[in-house]
mmCIF file of C-alpha atoms in Angstrom:
data_model
loop_
_atom_site.group_PDB
_atom_site.id
_atom_site.type_symbol
_atom_site.label_atom_id
_atom_site.label_comp_id
_atom_site.label_asym_id
_atom_site.label_seq_id
_atom_site.Cartn_x
_atom_site.Cartn_y
_atom_site.Cartn_z
ATOM 1 C CA UNK H 512 -53.444 43.897 -174.492
ATOM 2 C CA UNK H 513 -55.419 40.466 -175.396
ATOM 3 C CA UNK H 514 -55.242 38.385 -172.708
ATOM 4 C CA UNK H 515 -58.275 39.533 -170.332
ATOM 5 C CA UNK H 516 -57.194 39.959 -167.074
ATOM 6 C CA UNK H 517 -53.630 40.690 -167.693
ATOM 7 C CA UNK H 518 -52.089 43.854 -166.791
ATOM 8 C CA UNK H 519 -48.728 43.568 -168.236
ATOM 9 C CA UNK H 520 -49.980 41.375 -171.421
ATOM 10 C CA UNK H 521 -48.051 43.148 -174.624
ATOM 11 C CA UNK H 522 -48.969 46.520 -175.590
ATOM 12 C CA UNK H 523 -50.713 46.111 -179.308
ATOM 13 C CA UNK H 524 -50.797 49.294 -182.434
ATOM 14 C CA UNK H 525 -53.489 48.442 -184.222
ATOM 15 C CA UNK H 526 -55.419 51.359 -185.820
ATOM 16 C CA UNK H 527 -58.674 51.753 -187.013
ATOM 17 C CA UNK H 528 -60.439 53.608 -190.014
ATOM 18 C CA UNK H 529 -63.412 55.824 -188.743
ATOM 19 C CA UNK H 530 -64.971 56.504 -192.237
ATOM 20 C CA UNK H 531 -64.516 51.836 -192.953
ATOM 21 C CA UNK H 532 -64.922 50.822 -189.866
ATOM 22 C CA UNK H 533 -61.672 48.779 -190.671
ATOM 23 C CA UNK H 534 -59.006 47.909 -188.513
ATOM 24 C CA UNK H 535 -56.004 46.349 -188.802
ATOM 25 C CA UNK H 536 -52.326 45.152 -186.670
ATOM 26 C CA UNK H 537 -49.548 46.904 -186.661
ATOM 27 C CA UNK H 538 -46.241 45.310 -186.038
ATOM 28 C CA UNK H 539 -48.750 42.036 -184.389
ATOM 29 C CA UNK H 540 -45.046 39.823 -184.730
ATOM 30 C CA UNK H 541 -43.182 43.004 -182.367
ATOM 31 C CA UNK H 542 -42.014 41.316 -179.041
ATOM 32 C CA UNK H 543 -42.222 44.147 -176.893
ATOM 33 C CA UNK H 544 -44.862 46.601 -175.570
ATOM 34 C CA UNK H 545 -44.891 50.319 -177.984
ATOM 35 C CA UNK H 546 -46.028 52.920 -174.270
ATOM 36 C CA UNK H 547 -47.152 56.031 -176.403
ATOM 37 C CA UNK H 548 -47.296 56.597 -179.573
ATOM 38 C CA UNK H 549 -47.478 59.962 -182.183
ATOM 39 C CA UNK H 550 -47.411 59.557 -185.789
ATOM 40 C CA UNK H 551 -44.757 61.587 -187.993
ATOM 41 C CA UNK H 552 -45.910 64.693 -190.503
ATOM 42 C CA UNK H 553 -46.650 62.379 -193.109
ATOM 43 C CA UNK H 554 -49.152 59.928 -191.538
ATOM 44 C CA UNK H 555 -46.348 57.242 -192.535
ATOM 45 C CA UNK H 556 -44.620 56.952 -189.413
ATOM 46 C CA UNK H 557 -45.408 55.953 -186.084
ATOM 47 C CA UNK H 558 -42.520 57.362 -183.256
ATOM 48 C CA UNK H 559 -43.414 54.869 -179.901
ATOM 49 C CA UNK H 560 -41.642 55.486 -176.710
ATOM 50 C CA UNK H 561 -40.793 51.365 -176.863
ATOM 51 C CA UNK H 562 -38.902 49.580 -173.164
ATOM 52 C CA UNK H 563 -36.212 47.408 -174.808
ATOM 53 C CA UNK H 564 -33.385 45.664 -171.834
ATOM 54 C CA UNK H 565 -33.708 48.414 -169.211
ATOM 55 C CA UNK H 566 -33.954 51.369 -171.687
ATOM 56 C CA UNK H 567 -36.876 53.642 -173.039
ATOM 57 C CA UNK H 568 -35.932 53.983 -176.451
ATOM 58 C CA UNK H 569 -37.666 56.520 -179.387
ATOM 59 C CA UNK H 570 -38.150 53.857 -181.583
ATOM 60 C CA UNK H 571 -40.285 54.326 -185.388
ATOM 61 C CA UNK H 572 -42.959 51.601 -186.842
ATOM 62 C CA UNK H 573 -43.450 51.599 -190.485
ATOM 63 C CA UNK H 574 -47.171 51.374 -190.716
ATOM 64 C CA UNK H 575 -47.423 49.004 -194.110
ATOM 65 C CA UNK H 576 -44.314 47.391 -193.539
ATOM 66 C CA UNK H 577 -44.642 46.682 -189.629
ATOM 67 C CA UNK H 578 -40.923 47.599 -189.898
ATOM 68 C CA UNK H 579 -39.279 48.686 -186.831
ATOM 69 C CA UNK H 580 -35.657 50.695 -186.840
ATOM 70 C CA UNK H 581 -34.566 51.713 -182.960
ATOM 71 C CA UNK H 582 -33.963 55.413 -183.471
ATOM 72 C CA UNK H 583 -32.207 56.241 -180.294
ATOM 73 C CA UNK H 584 -30.087 53.859 -178.128
ATOM 74 C CA UNK H 585 -29.643 54.761 -174.470
ATOM 75 C CA UNK H 586 -30.674 56.137 -171.872
ATOM 76 C CA UNK H 587 -34.930 57.322 -171.556
ATOM 77 C CA UNK H 588 -36.969 58.126 -173.822
ATOM 78 C CA UNK H 589 -40.517 60.826 -173.663
ATOM 79 C CA UNK H 590 -43.028 62.851 -174.898
ATOM 80 C CA UNK H 591 -41.472 62.257 -178.865
ATOM 81 C CA UNK H 592 -43.085 64.930 -180.661
ATOM 82 C CA UNK H 593 -42.196 65.152 -184.709
ATOM 83 C CA UNK H 594 -40.668 68.707 -185.799
ATOM 84 C CA UNK H 595 -41.079 68.801 -190.125
ATOM 85 C CA UNK H 596 -40.399 65.824 -191.798
ATOM 86 C CA UNK H 597 -36.578 65.092 -190.958
ATOM 87 C CA UNK H 598 -36.805 66.100 -186.433
ATOM 88 C CA UNK H 599 -38.320 65.588 -183.977
ATOM 89 C CA UNK H 600 -37.751 66.625 -180.437
ATOM 90 C CA UNK H 601 -38.305 64.666 -177.226
ATOM 91 C CA UNK H 602 -37.555 64.555 -172.909
ATOM 92 C CA UNK H 603 -33.984 62.581 -172.558
ATOM 93 C CA UNK H 604 -33.001 61.058 -169.335
ATOM 94 C CA UNK H 605 -30.396 59.045 -167.168
ATOM 95 C CA UNK H 606 -29.879 57.878 -164.553
ATOM 96 C CA UNK H 607 -26.941 60.448 -164.350
ATOM 97 C CA UNK H 608 -28.798 62.590 -165.494
ATOM 98 C CA UNK H 609 -32.528 64.547 -165.692
ATOM 99 C CA UNK H 610 -34.775 65.064 -168.181
ATOM 100 C CA UNK H 611 -34.207 68.036 -171.065
ATOM 101 C CA UNK H 612 -35.350 68.883 -174.621
ATOM 102 C CA UNK H 613 -33.256 67.033 -177.436
ATOM 103 C CA UNK H 614 -33.892 67.020 -180.842
ATOM 104 C CA UNK H 615 -33.088 63.958 -182.703
ATOM 105 C CA UNK H 616 -32.532 64.786 -186.281
ATOM 106 C CA UNK H 617 -34.771 60.917 -187.781
ATOM 107 C CA UNK H 618 -32.228 60.761 -190.458
ATOM 108 C CA UNK H 619 -27.996 60.794 -189.732
ATOM 109 C CA UNK H 620 -29.673 58.959 -186.046
ATOM 110 C CA UNK H 621 -27.770 62.967 -184.210
ATOM 111 C CA UNK H 622 -29.721 64.111 -181.040
ATOM 112 C CA UNK H 623 -28.287 67.383 -179.542
ATOM 113 C CA UNK H 624 -29.238 68.786 -175.731
ATOM 114 C CA UNK H 625 -31.408 71.576 -176.141
ATOM 115 C CA UNK H 626 -32.006 72.580 -172.919
ATOM 116 C CA UNK H 627 -29.718 72.560 -168.918
ATOM 117 C CA UNK H 628 -32.810 72.611 -167.284
ATOM 118 C CA UNK H 629 -31.116 71.960 -163.822
ATOM 119 C CA UNK H 630 -28.226 73.438 -164.333
ATOM 120 C CA UNK H 631 -27.192 74.749 -161.399
ATOM 121 C CA UNK H 632 -29.575 72.905 -158.963
ATOM 122 C CA UNK H 633 -26.577 69.814 -160.350
ATOM 123 C CA UNK H 634 -23.793 71.892 -160.088
ATOM 124 C CA UNK H 635 -23.228 70.964 -156.542
ATOM 125 C CA UNK H 636 -24.258 67.651 -156.478
ATOM 126 C CA UNK H 637 -22.724 64.697 -157.272
ATOM 127 C CA UNK H 638 -24.489 61.634 -159.730
ATOM 128 C CA UNK H 639 -22.977 58.196 -160.514
ATOM 129 C CA UNK H 640 -23.717 56.926 -163.876
ATOM 130 C CA UNK H 641 -24.898 53.509 -164.053
ATOM 131 C CA UNK H 642 -23.236 50.347 -166.000
ATOM 132 C CA UNK H 643 -24.677 47.292 -166.828
ATOM 133 C CA UNK H 644 -24.003 43.771 -165.698
ATOM 134 C CA UNK H 645 -25.453 40.509 -167.411
ATOM 135 C CA UNK H 646 -25.526 37.082 -165.809
ATOM 136 C CA UNK H 647 -27.244 34.191 -165.833
ATOM 137 C CA UNK H 648 -30.152 33.785 -163.784
ATOM 138 C CA UNK H 649 -32.904 31.498 -163.726
ATOM 139 C CA UNK H 650 -33.748 28.753 -166.057
ATOM 140 C CA UNK H 651 -30.685 29.896 -167.513
ATOM 141 C CA UNK H 652 -31.712 32.852 -169.070
ATOM 142 C CA UNK H 653 -29.304 36.425 -169.102
ATOM 143 C CA UNK H 654 -30.797 38.877 -166.855
ATOM 144 C CA UNK H 655 -29.839 42.143 -167.007
ATOM 145 C CA UNK H 656 -29.174 45.320 -163.400
ATOM 146 C CA UNK H 657 -27.033 47.974 -163.130
ATOM 147 C CA UNK H 658 -24.462 49.659 -160.037
ATOM 148 C CA UNK H 659 -23.993 53.006 -159.485
ATOM 149 C CA UNK H 660 -20.667 53.520 -157.734
ATOM 150 C CA UNK H 661 -21.200 55.306 -154.773
ATOM 151 C CA UNK H 662 -19.961 59.317 -153.872
ATOM 152 C CA UNK H 663 -16.254 60.352 -153.719
ATOM 153 C CA UNK H 664 -15.454 55.632 -154.547
ATOM 154 C CA UNK H 665 -12.028 55.018 -154.039
ATOM 155 C CA UNK H 666 -10.950 51.861 -155.800
ATOM 156 C CA UNK H 667 -9.346 50.339 -153.301
ATOM 157 C CA UNK H 668 -12.147 50.049 -150.495
ATOM 158 C CA UNK H 669 -14.338 48.383 -149.461
ATOM 159 C CA UNK H 670 -18.033 49.765 -149.323
ATOM 160 C CA UNK H 671 -21.800 48.652 -148.626
ATOM 161 C CA UNK H 672 -24.524 47.135 -150.997
ATOM 162 C CA UNK H 673 -27.841 48.386 -151.546
ATOM 163 C CA UNK H 674 -30.119 45.881 -153.241
ATOM 164 C CA UNK H 675 -32.889 47.857 -154.901
ATOM 165 C CA UNK H 676 -35.852 45.798 -156.108
ATOM 166 C CA UNK H 677 -38.490 47.489 -158.390
ATOM 167 C CA UNK H 678 -42.150 46.631 -157.986
ATOM 168 C CA UNK H 679 -44.327 45.899 -160.589
ATOM 169 C CA UNK H 680 -43.231 43.530 -161.161
ATOM 170 C CA UNK H 681 -44.162 43.309 -163.994
ATOM 171 C CA UNK H 682 -41.914 46.313 -164.789
ATOM 172 C CA UNK H 683 -38.078 47.366 -164.736
ATOM 173 C CA UNK H 684 -35.355 49.545 -163.584
ATOM 174 C CA UNK H 685 -34.525 51.856 -165.886
ATOM 175 C CA UNK H 686 -31.999 53.611 -167.468
ATOM 176 C CA UNK H 687 -33.595 57.024 -167.001
ATOM 177 C CA UNK H 688 -33.904 59.386 -164.365
ATOM 178 C CA UNK H 689 -36.464 59.224 -160.632
ATOM 179 C CA UNK H 690 -37.512 61.625 -159.203
ATOM 180 C CA UNK H 691 -39.201 58.997 -156.357
ATOM 181 C CA UNK H 692 -38.042 57.058 -153.400
ATOM 182 C CA UNK H 693 -36.060 55.023 -154.868
ATOM 183 C CA UNK H 694 -33.003 56.901 -158.086
ATOM 184 C CA UNK H 695 -30.551 54.910 -156.839
ATOM 185 C CA UNK H 696 -28.317 57.434 -156.598
ATOM 186 C CA UNK H 697 -30.155 58.780 -153.645
ATOM 187 C CA UNK H 698 -28.695 55.313 -152.004
ATOM 188 C CA UNK H 699 -25.420 55.746 -154.059
ATOM 189 C CA UNK H 700 -24.733 59.238 -152.305
ATOM 190 C CA UNK H 701 -24.507 57.964 -149.128
ATOM 191 C CA UNK H 702 -22.205 55.136 -149.690
ATOM 192 C CA UNK H 703 -23.637 52.539 -150.919
ATOM 193 C CA UNK H 704 -22.935 50.811 -153.947
ATOM 194 C CA UNK H 705 -25.951 50.709 -155.277
ATOM 195 C CA UNK H 706 -27.221 47.578 -157.502
ATOM 196 C CA UNK H 707 -30.681 47.331 -159.577
ATOM 197 C CA UNK H 708 -31.648 44.075 -160.657
ATOM 198 C CA UNK H 709 -34.667 43.242 -163.267
ATOM 199 C CA UNK H 710 -34.888 40.228 -162.536
ATOM 200 C CA UNK H 711 -37.125 37.318 -164.151
ATOM 201 C CA UNK H 712 -40.915 39.160 -164.522
ATOM 202 C CA UNK H 713 -39.843 42.541 -165.577
ATOM 203 C CA UNK H 714 -40.866 44.066 -168.815
ATOM 204 C CA UNK H 715 -38.474 45.357 -171.347
ATOM 205 C CA UNK H 716 -36.692 41.728 -171.952
ATOM 206 C CA UNK H 717 -39.918 40.257 -173.663
ATOM 207 C CA UNK H 718 -43.047 39.174 -173.123
ATOM 208 C CA UNK H 719 -42.029 35.368 -172.093
ATOM 209 C CA UNK H 720 -39.276 36.726 -169.894
ATOM 210 C CA UNK H 721 -41.975 39.245 -168.232
ATOM 211 C CA UNK H 722 -44.856 36.091 -168.295
ATOM 212 C CA UNK H 723 -42.660 33.638 -166.359
ATOM 213 C CA UNK H 724 -43.213 34.819 -163.189
ATOM 214 C CA UNK H 725 -47.367 34.065 -162.807
ATOM 215 C CA UNK H 726 -47.459 31.152 -160.305
ATOM 216 C CA UNK H 727 -44.013 32.102 -159.321
ATOM 217 C CA UNK H 728 -43.510 35.162 -157.602
ATOM 218 C CA UNK H 729 -41.214 33.780 -155.257
ATOM 219 C CA UNK H 730 -39.746 31.626 -157.314
ATOM 220 C CA UNK H 731 -37.388 33.058 -160.256
ATOM 221 C CA UNK H 732 -37.037 36.153 -158.991
ATOM 222 C CA UNK H 733 -35.396 35.641 -155.792
ATOM 223 C CA UNK H 734 -33.043 33.456 -157.874
ATOM 224 C CA UNK H 735 -31.885 36.101 -159.599
ATOM 225 C CA UNK H 736 -31.230 38.069 -157.117
ATOM 226 C CA UNK H 737 -29.136 35.810 -155.981
ATOM 227 C CA UNK H 738 -27.831 34.993 -158.149
ATOM 228 C CA UNK H 739 -27.217 38.716 -158.730
ATOM 229 C CA UNK H 740 -25.531 39.126 -155.592
ATOM 230 C CA UNK H 741 -23.242 36.890 -156.462
ATOM 231 C CA UNK H 742 -22.118 38.230 -159.050
ATOM 232 C CA UNK H 743 -21.774 41.791 -158.641
ATOM 233 C CA UNK H 744 -19.794 40.924 -155.435
ATOM 234 C CA UNK H 745 -17.718 38.459 -157.343
ATOM 235 C CA UNK H 746 -16.417 41.221 -160.027
ATOM 236 C CA UNK H 747 -16.432 44.086 -158.343
ATOM 237 C CA UNK H 748 -13.879 44.120 -155.891
ATOM 238 C CA UNK H 749 -14.905 47.511 -153.954
ATOM 239 C CA UNK H 750 -18.534 46.007 -153.059
ATOM 240 C CA UNK H 751 -18.469 44.316 -149.727
ATOM 241 C CA UNK H 752 -20.611 41.805 -149.115
ATOM 242 C CA UNK H 753 -20.588 41.701 -145.755
ATOM 243 C CA UNK H 754 -23.006 45.267 -145.889
ATOM 244 C CA UNK H 755 -25.920 44.543 -147.712
ATOM 245 C CA UNK H 756 -28.878 46.159 -147.898
ATOM 246 C CA UNK H 757 -32.218 45.018 -149.662
ATOM 247 C CA UNK H 758 -34.714 47.871 -149.889
ATOM 248 C CA UNK H 759 -37.811 47.291 -152.356
ATOM 249 C CA UNK H 760 -41.724 48.935 -152.716
ATOM 250 C CA UNK H 761 -44.635 47.121 -152.778
ATOM 251 C CA UNK H 762 -44.076 43.385 -155.439
ATOM 252 C CA UNK H 763 -40.101 45.277 -153.930
ATOM 253 C CA UNK H 764 -41.967 45.059 -150.086
ATOM 254 C CA UNK H 765 -43.226 41.305 -151.331
ATOM 255 C CA UNK H 766 -39.886 40.196 -152.837
ATOM 256 C CA UNK H 767 -37.928 41.650 -149.036
ATOM 257 C CA UNK H 768 -40.663 40.032 -147.310
ATOM 258 C CA UNK H 769 -39.263 36.494 -148.647
ATOM 259 C CA UNK H 770 -35.511 36.796 -149.026
ATOM 260 C CA UNK H 771 -35.891 37.545 -144.753
ATOM 261 C CA UNK H 772 -37.337 34.114 -144.974
ATOM 262 C CA UNK H 773 -35.109 32.701 -147.102
ATOM 263 C CA UNK H 774 -31.931 34.193 -146.351
ATOM 264 C CA UNK H 775 -30.088 35.609 -144.050
ATOM 265 C CA UNK H 776 -26.946 37.393 -146.859
ATOM 266 C CA UNK H 777 -28.395 40.579 -145.537
ATOM 267 C CA UNK H 778 -28.295 43.053 -142.690
ATOM 268 C CA UNK H 779 -31.272 44.644 -143.159
ATOM 269 C CA UNK H 780 -33.976 45.340 -145.169
ATOM 270 C CA UNK H 781 -36.262 47.610 -146.081
ATOM 271 C CA UNK H 782 -40.158 47.210 -146.760
ATOM 272 C CA UNK H 783 -42.505 49.474 -148.505
ATOM 273 C CA UNK H 784 -46.495 48.563 -148.585
ATOM 274 C CA UNK H 785 -45.211 45.032 -148.929
ATOM 275 C CA UNK H 786 -47.362 42.337 -148.620
ATOM 276 C CA UNK H 787 -46.340 39.602 -146.110
ATOM 277 C CA UNK H 788 -49.523 36.862 -146.381
ATOM 278 C CA UNK H 789 -50.889 36.587 -150.298
ATOM 279 C CA UNK H 790 -54.264 34.552 -149.206
ATOM 280 C CA UNK H 791 -55.048 38.952 -146.650
ATOM 281 C CA UNK H 792 -53.519 40.244 -149.949
ATOM 282 C CA UNK H 793 -55.896 38.710 -151.622
ATOM 283 C CA UNK H 794 -59.142 39.666 -149.870
ATOM 284 C CA UNK H 795 -57.698 43.216 -149.008
ATOM 285 C CA UNK H 796 -56.634 44.475 -152.706
ATOM 286 C CA UNK H 797 -57.944 46.752 -154.414
ATOM 287 C CA UNK H 798 -57.205 45.567 -158.047
ATOM 288 C CA UNK H 799 -58.095 41.896 -157.913
ATOM 289 C CA UNK H 800 -57.563 40.755 -161.818
ATOM 290 C CA UNK H 801 -53.946 40.819 -160.310
ATOM 291 C CA UNK H 802 -53.805 39.064 -157.802
ATOM 292 C CA UNK H 803 -55.954 36.771 -159.557
ATOM 293 C CA UNK H 804 -54.243 35.904 -163.208
ATOM 294 C CA UNK H 805 -50.766 36.310 -161.092
ATOM 295 C CA UNK H 806 -51.151 34.055 -158.491
ATOM 296 C CA UNK H 807 -54.749 32.491 -157.945
ATOM 297 C CA UNK H 808 -58.432 32.407 -155.977
ATOM 298 C CA UNK H 809 -58.346 31.415 -152.290
ATOM 299 C CA UNK H 810 -61.204 29.872 -152.400
ATOM 300 C CA UNK H 811 -59.722 27.201 -155.173
ATOM 301 C CA UNK H 812 -57.622 24.352 -154.430
ATOM 302 C CA UNK H 813 -55.635 24.660 -156.856
ATOM 303 C CA UNK H 814 -55.417 29.147 -156.775
ATOM 304 C CA UNK H 815 -55.070 28.448 -152.888
ATOM 305 C CA UNK H 816 -51.918 26.010 -153.531
ATOM 306 C CA UNK H 817 -50.113 28.641 -155.487
ATOM 307 C CA UNK H 818 -50.921 31.098 -153.236
ATOM 308 C CA UNK H 819 -49.254 29.695 -150.482
ATOM 309 C CA UNK H 820 -46.376 28.404 -152.168
ATOM 310 C CA UNK H 821 -45.435 31.728 -152.858
ATOM 311 C CA UNK H 822 -46.905 33.122 -149.144
ATOM 312 C CA UNK H 823 -43.871 34.772 -146.711
ATOM 313 C CA UNK H 824 -45.739 34.776 -144.000
ATOM 314 C CA UNK H 825 -45.113 31.328 -144.080
ATOM 315 C CA UNK H 826 -41.554 31.251 -143.469
ATOM 316 C CA UNK H 827 -42.551 33.854 -139.936
ATOM 317 C CA UNK H 828 -40.669 30.891 -138.372
ATOM 318 C CA UNK H 829 -37.717 31.177 -140.434
ATOM 319 C CA UNK H 830 -37.265 35.562 -140.354
ATOM 320 C CA UNK H 831 -33.527 36.800 -138.632
ATOM 321 C CA UNK H 832 -33.234 40.028 -140.455
ATOM 322 C CA UNK H 833 -33.799 43.778 -138.578
ATOM 323 C CA UNK H 834 -36.479 44.829 -141.365
ATOM 324 C CA UNK H 835 -37.849 48.693 -141.068
ATOM 325 C CA UNK H 836 -41.218 48.440 -142.552
ATOM 326 C CA UNK H 837 -43.232 51.751 -144.260
ATOM 327 C CA UNK H 838 -47.003 51.917 -144.789
ATOM 328 C CA UNK H 839 -49.261 54.286 -146.123
ATOM 329 C CA UNK H 840 -52.978 54.168 -145.013
ATOM 330 C CA UNK H 841 -54.317 55.030 -148.153
ATOM 331 C CA UNK H 842 -52.894 52.487 -149.742
ATOM 332 C CA UNK H 843 -55.981 50.103 -150.911
ATOM 333 C CA UNK H 844 -53.481 48.305 -154.049
ATOM 334 C CA UNK H 845 -51.357 46.512 -150.899
ATOM 335 C CA UNK H 846 -53.079 47.570 -147.250
ATOM 336 C CA UNK H 847 -51.309 48.967 -143.920
ATOM 337 C CA UNK H 848 -52.188 46.263 -142.554
ATOM 338 C CA UNK H 849 -49.726 43.719 -144.115
ATOM 339 C CA UNK H 850 -46.349 46.119 -142.732
ATOM 340 C CA UNK H 851 -48.217 45.699 -139.454
ATOM 341 C CA UNK H 852 -48.422 41.634 -139.864
ATOM 342 C CA UNK H 853 -45.061 41.187 -140.409
ATOM 343 C CA UNK H 854 -43.850 44.714 -137.712
ATOM 344 C CA UNK H 855 -46.040 42.571 -135.365
ATOM 345 C CA UNK H 856 -44.596 38.994 -135.829
ATOM 346 C CA UNK H 857 -40.708 40.402 -136.068
ATOM 347 C CA UNK H 858 -41.116 42.525 -132.698
ATOM 348 C CA UNK H 859 -42.993 39.663 -130.932
ATOM 349 C CA UNK H 860 -40.103 37.179 -131.746
ATOM 350 C CA UNK H 861 -36.979 40.294 -130.427
ATOM 351 C CA UNK H 862 -36.340 41.293 -133.165
ATOM 352 C CA UNK H 863 -35.570 44.399 -134.598
ATOM 353 C CA UNK H 864 -38.434 46.168 -136.492
ATOM 354 C CA UNK H 865 -39.431 49.530 -137.023
ATOM 355 C CA UNK H 866 -42.487 50.539 -138.381
ATOM 356 C CA UNK H 867 -43.355 53.795 -140.377
ATOM 357 C CA UNK H 868 -46.828 55.338 -140.863
ATOM 358 C CA UNK H 869 -48.185 57.918 -142.740
ATOM 359 C CA UNK H 870 -52.045 58.285 -142.532
ATOM 360 C CA UNK H 871 -52.328 60.785 -145.788
ATOM 361 C CA UNK H 872 -50.602 58.970 -147.497
ATOM 362 C CA UNK H 873 -51.402 55.622 -149.802
ATOM 363 C CA UNK H 874 -49.350 53.195 -152.539
ATOM 364 C CA UNK H 875 -46.172 55.586 -152.976
ATOM 365 C CA UNK H 876 -45.050 58.783 -151.508
ATOM 366 C CA UNK H 877 -46.448 61.486 -153.008
ATOM 367 C CA UNK H 878 -46.221 65.225 -150.915
ATOM 368 C CA UNK H 879 -43.111 66.667 -149.800
ATOM 369 C CA UNK H 880 -42.548 66.571 -147.463
ATOM 370 C CA UNK H 881 -42.938 62.726 -146.344
ATOM 371 C CA UNK H 882 -40.096 62.051 -148.867
ATOM 372 C CA UNK H 883 -37.648 64.542 -146.969
ATOM 373 C CA UNK H 884 -38.735 62.116 -143.427
ATOM 374 C CA UNK H 885 -39.268 58.501 -145.941
ATOM 375 C CA UNK H 886 -35.279 58.619 -147.336
ATOM 376 C CA UNK H 887 -34.256 60.168 -143.822
ATOM 377 C CA UNK H 888 -36.079 56.925 -141.667
ATOM 378 C CA UNK H 889 -34.697 54.470 -144.680
ATOM 379 C CA UNK H 890 -30.874 55.978 -145.290
ATOM 380 C CA UNK H 891 -30.889 56.360 -141.578
ATOM 381 C CA UNK H 892 -31.753 52.789 -140.822
ATOM 382 C CA UNK H 893 -29.592 50.893 -143.558
ATOM 383 C CA UNK H 894 -26.314 53.203 -142.657
ATOM 384 C CA UNK H 895 -27.105 52.076 -138.702
ATOM 385 C CA UNK H 896 -26.958 48.236 -139.753
ATOM 386 C CA UNK H 897 -24.492 48.150 -142.670
ATOM 387 C CA UNK H 898 -22.200 49.897 -140.011
ATOM 388 C CA UNK H 899 -21.623 52.737 -142.361
ATOM 389 C CA UNK H 900 -21.056 56.520 -142.585
ATOM 390 C CA UNK H 901 -22.389 59.031 -145.219
ATOM 391 C CA UNK H 902 -20.563 61.766 -145.941
ATOM 392 C CA UNK H 903 -23.529 63.766 -145.076
ATOM 393 C CA UNK H 904 -25.367 64.073 -141.925
ATOM 394 C CA UNK H 905 -28.756 62.192 -142.376
ATOM 395 C CA UNK H 906 -30.498 63.466 -138.790
#
């Protein structure tokens, strides 16, 4: 990363020759960020896992010219390893397919699935494939999203919407299977049209798109989310705009708090480890370089102004939507006082709110039992407030 203190800057490829101590840049004009690199068997090519338009692809980089070639086009790839001069092995997954080993023909581009690790476990499980959509978002830019239809989908019926808001904010909801609390199929299985939007600030859409969120946390992402919901409800007749829930973790939790102060279109919210106050959030975090780059320093005039402009707490008097807050005691990235503060404010104003506290968790939910409790609380909350009867008992 070239910009000091900016963790979401473009990843660059450099090759350092130990004998000569010479370092050269490869593909320096590339506007995407490779996540991992592995050499080809002849040392002439680097195979990278690189995010592009909401997917993690295998992209070959010619060491001499920097020329790039996409070797996969859909889903998410990982752990690529050459297996001879003409083949490679990698892990492939999709939003409705957990990871399995695939073989890639490096010449023809054809792929072959080699394993079905979860075949028996999935035989009675309903997993919805993802549909992608594009719409005009903030700044007139095209913004990308994914939609999953609910379990047992019938076109003539109306279904509630679960909007999942990713964290980061410089991350992306990709076309790959997720094992954490934000697997879209968990919400589709409960009867929700599940929507994820890769708003401004998301990765995999070029560095300018990622950089655009700086100083504008509450601006462009909010515009993108509201326009994305408008697009979904106007183009998918089965999506019921009168029964919507929005859920997010980390920056997604921040954005849920921001939404609560700016719109009443949602029946309920879920804020997991979300920032409520950008000022106290700065003073309490273990990751100072991140808010300093994205927003600013609270004791400096310009930084304070930016922090306040993007501060959900500033709009506390406008909060009106029932909210479930979830937080781990060991979260040092966003301390539990952020959720406690928002929860206290809603309770004092007689707005329905619930706080679920995990004394043994950090910024994520890592333990299996806690994960089950997390999903139970979340699905029960959004089903209640959207007047939804899931196809199975939640509690």
